[in-house]
PDB file of C-alpha atoms in Angstrom:
ATOM      1  CA  MET A  19     -83.993 -60.698  56.580  1.00 51.00           C
ATOM      2  CA  GLN A  20     -87.413 -60.649  57.588  1.00 59.00           C
ATOM      3  CA  MET A  21     -89.842 -58.659  55.481  1.00 60.00           C
ATOM      4  CA  GLU A  22     -93.512 -57.462  57.123  1.00 65.00           C
ATOM      5  CA  ALA A  23     -96.197 -57.825  54.833  1.00 70.00           C
ATOM      6  CA  ASN A  24     -98.778 -54.731  54.868  1.00 79.00           C
ATOM      7  CA  ILE A  25    -101.040 -54.826  52.318  1.00 80.00           C
ATOM      8  CA  GLY A  26    -103.635 -52.299  53.323  1.00 80.00           C
ATOM      9  CA  ALA A  27    -100.922 -49.959  53.830  1.00 82.00           C
ATOM     10  CA  ARG A  28     -99.420 -50.185  50.257  1.00 81.00           C
ATOM     11  CA  LEU A  29    -103.283 -49.825  48.583  1.00 77.00           C
ATOM     12  CA  ASP A  30    -104.131 -47.081  50.566  1.00 83.00           C
ATOM     13  CA  LYS A  31    -100.835 -45.531  49.155  1.00 85.00           C
ATOM     14  CA  LEU A  32    -102.162 -46.171  45.420  1.00 83.00           C
ATOM     15  CA  PRO A  33    -103.412 -43.300  43.273  1.00 88.00           C
ATOM     16  CA  LEU A  34    -107.260 -43.262  42.485  1.00 87.00           C
ATOM     17  CA  SER A  35    -107.866 -44.470  38.547  1.00 90.00           C
ATOM     18  CA  GLY A  36    -110.401 -44.395  36.055  1.00 91.00           C
ATOM     19  CA  PHE A  37    -111.208 -47.503  36.247  1.00 89.00           C
ATOM     20  CA  HIS A  38    -112.062 -46.705  40.090  1.00 88.00           C
ATOM     21  CA  TRP A  39    -114.290 -44.406  39.111  1.00 91.00           C
ATOM     22  CA  ARG A  40    -116.334 -46.212  36.464  1.00 91.00           C
ATOM     23  CA  LEU A  41    -116.557 -49.247  39.142  1.00 87.00           C
ATOM     24  CA  LEU A  42    -117.595 -46.307  41.624  1.00 90.00           C
ATOM     25  CA  GLY A  43    -120.106 -44.978  39.326  1.00 92.00           C
ATOM     26  CA  LEU A  44    -121.411 -48.535  38.410  1.00 85.00           C
ATOM     27  CA  ILE A  45    -121.974 -49.322  41.706  1.00 87.00           C
ATOM     28  CA  ALA A  46    -123.866 -46.113  42.484  1.00 91.00           C
ATOM     29  CA  ALA A  47    -126.225 -46.641  39.208  1.00 86.00           C
ATOM     30  CA  GLY A  48    -126.838 -49.995  40.693  1.00 79.00           C
ATOM     31  CA  MET A  49    -127.374 -48.966  44.199  1.00 85.00           C
ATOM     32  CA  TYR A  50    -129.387 -46.224  42.991  1.00 87.00           C
ATOM     33  CA  PHE A  51    -131.894 -47.955  40.869  1.00 78.00           C
ATOM     34  CA  ASP A  52    -131.879 -50.718  43.708  1.00 76.00           C
ATOM     35  CA  SER A  53    -133.254 -48.374  46.183  1.00 83.00           C
ATOM     36  CA  PHE A  54    -135.363 -46.399  44.082  1.00 79.00           C
ATOM     37  CA  ASP A  55    -137.479 -49.307  43.493  1.00 74.00           C
ATOM     38  CA  ILE A  56    -137.769 -50.421  47.151  1.00 79.00           C
ATOM     39  CA  TYR A  57    -138.904 -46.648  48.022  1.00 84.00           C
ATOM     40  CA  ILE A  58    -141.542 -46.432  45.273  1.00 86.00           C
ATOM     41  CA  ALA A  59    -142.963 -50.058  46.232  1.00 86.00           C
ATOM     42  CA  GLY A  60    -143.252 -48.337  49.657  1.00 86.00           C
ATOM     43  CA  THR A  61    -145.318 -45.377  49.003  1.00 89.00           C
ATOM     44  CA  VAL A  62    -147.785 -47.381  46.282  1.00 91.00           C
ATOM     45  CA  LEU A  63    -148.240 -49.683  48.645  1.00 92.00           C
ATOM     46  CA  ALA A  64    -149.738 -47.407  51.312  1.00 92.00           C
ATOM     47  CA  ALA A  65    -151.847 -45.539  48.123  1.00 94.00           C
ATOM     48  CA  MET A  66    -152.981 -49.099  47.565  1.00 94.00           C
ATOM     49  CA  ILE A  67    -154.374 -49.388  50.947  1.00 94.00           C
ATOM     50  CA  HIS A  68    -155.917 -46.216  51.530  1.00 94.00           C
ATOM     51  CA  SER A  69    -157.649 -47.038  47.972  1.00 95.00           C
ATOM     52  CA  GLY A  70    -159.126 -50.593  49.440  1.00 94.00           C
ATOM     53  CA  LYS A  71    -156.917 -52.261  46.543  1.00 94.00           C
ATOM     54  CA  SER A  72    -155.169 -53.994  48.630  1.00 93.00           C
ATOM     55  CA  THR A  73    -154.440 -55.019  52.622  1.00 94.00           C
ATOM     56  CA  LEU A  74    -151.967 -55.230  55.077  1.00 93.00           C
ATOM     57  CA  GLY A  75    -151.715 -59.026  54.515  1.00 94.00           C
ATOM     58  CA  LEU A  76    -151.249 -58.391  50.707  1.00 94.00           C
ATOM     59  CA  ASN A  77    -148.858 -55.888  51.093  1.00 93.00           C
ATOM     60  CA  ALA A  78    -146.875 -57.772  53.926  1.00 93.00           C
ATOM     61  CA  THR A  79    -146.944 -60.877  51.514  1.00 94.00           C
ATOM     62  CA  PHE A  80    -145.380 -58.498  48.554  1.00 91.00           C
ATOM     63  CA  VAL A  81    -142.924 -57.047  50.616  1.00 89.00           C
ATOM     64  CA  SER A  82    -141.669 -60.613  52.043  1.00 92.00           C
ATOM     65  CA  VAL A  83    -142.010 -61.857  48.184  1.00 93.00           C
ATOM     66  CA  THR A  84    -139.672 -58.959  47.040  1.00 88.00           C
ATOM     67  CA  PHE A  85    -137.037 -59.042  49.787  1.00 88.00           C
ATOM     68  CA  ILE A  86    -137.069 -63.481  49.112  1.00 94.00           C
ATOM     69  CA  GLY A  87    -136.437 -62.674  45.222  1.00 90.00           C
ATOM     70  CA  MET A  88    -133.619 -60.092  45.799  1.00 86.00           C
ATOM     71  CA  MET A  89    -132.042 -62.754  47.956  1.00 92.00           C
ATOM     72  CA  THR A  90    -132.024 -65.576  45.509  1.00 95.00           C
ATOM     73  CA  GLY A  91    -131.036 -63.081  43.117  1.00 86.00           C
ATOM     74  CA  ALA A  92    -128.117 -62.097  45.302  1.00 86.00           C
ATOM     75  CA  TRP A  93    -127.020 -65.452  45.457  1.00 92.00           C
ATOM     76  CA  LEU A  94    -127.408 -66.678  41.779  1.00 90.00           C
ATOM     77  CA  SER A  95    -125.385 -64.160  40.670  1.00 85.00           C
ATOM     78  CA  GLY A  96    -122.783 -64.657  42.796  1.00 86.00           C
ATOM     79  CA  LEU A  97    -122.962 -68.361  41.391  1.00 91.00           C
ATOM     80  CA  LEU A  98    -123.263 -67.139  37.990  1.00 89.00           C
ATOM     81  CA  GLY A  99    -120.289 -64.268  38.427  1.00 87.00           C
ATOM     82  CA  ASP A 100    -118.176 -66.993  39.548  1.00 89.00           C
ATOM     83  CA  LEU A 101    -118.934 -68.865  36.726  1.00 90.00           C
ATOM     84  CA  PHE A 102    -118.789 -66.225  33.617  1.00 89.00           C
ATOM     85  CA  SER A 103    -117.488 -62.784  35.102  1.00 88.00           C
ATOM     86  CA  HIS A 104    -118.521 -60.498  38.049  1.00 85.00           C
ATOM     87  CA  ARG A 105    -117.947 -57.580  35.554  1.00 86.00           C
ATOM     88  CA  LEU A 106    -120.082 -58.612  33.081  1.00 89.00           C
ATOM     89  CA  LEU A 107    -122.823 -59.991  35.334  1.00 87.00           C
ATOM     90  CA  THR A 108    -123.104 -56.603  36.920  1.00 83.00           C
ATOM     91  CA  ARG A 109    -123.155 -54.911  34.544  1.00 87.00           C
ATOM     92  CA  THR A 110    -125.872 -56.730  32.569  1.00 88.00           C
ATOM     93  CA  SER A 111    -127.923 -57.005  36.108  1.00 83.00           C
ATOM     94  CA  THR A 112    -127.923 -53.353  36.234  1.00 82.00           C
ATOM     95  CA  GLN A 113    -128.697 -52.483  32.340  1.00 90.00           C
ATOM     96  CA  ALA A 114    -132.039 -55.119  33.218  1.00 89.00           C
ATOM     97  CA  LEU A 115    -132.922 -53.298  36.909  1.00 81.00           C
ATOM     98  CA  GLU A 116    -132.581 -50.257  34.824  1.00 86.00           C
ATOM     99  CA  GLY A 117    -134.564 -50.871  31.763  1.00 91.00           C
ATOM    100  CA  SER A 118    -137.163 -52.420  34.419  1.00 87.00           C
ATOM    101  CA  ALA A 119    -137.410 -49.465  36.460  1.00 83.00           C
ATOM    102  CA  ARG A 120    -137.929 -47.027  33.364  1.00 89.00           C
ATOM    103  CA  ALA A 121    -140.342 -49.549  32.441  1.00 92.00           C
ATOM    104  CA  ALA A 122    -142.108 -49.457  35.400  1.00 85.00           C
ATOM    105  CA  ALA A 123    -142.235 -45.586  35.346  1.00 83.00           C
ATOM    106  CA  GLN A 124    -143.812 -45.382  31.627  1.00 79.00           C
TER     107      GLN A 124
END
């Protein structure tokens, strides 16, 4: 008797549940606030160059440091997620990002 494991086909047949929709909403919220932060920074940096309060070099440094911070945060969140809980860490980091974005918009 030979059984063939076809996990992908079995997973495709499973119905979507409330858990999946909540997970999708959490990921979408995180991506929204993350992209919002990045795109607003580009607009603000262009306005600062136009007003003479910044230079191309300073803007390049800001963007580089921002992405280094994102890379470090992704690495650190992976380590902390393995130590604690990915769900807890994702929820906490999304709430912190949302709070920071709201505070910066005030």
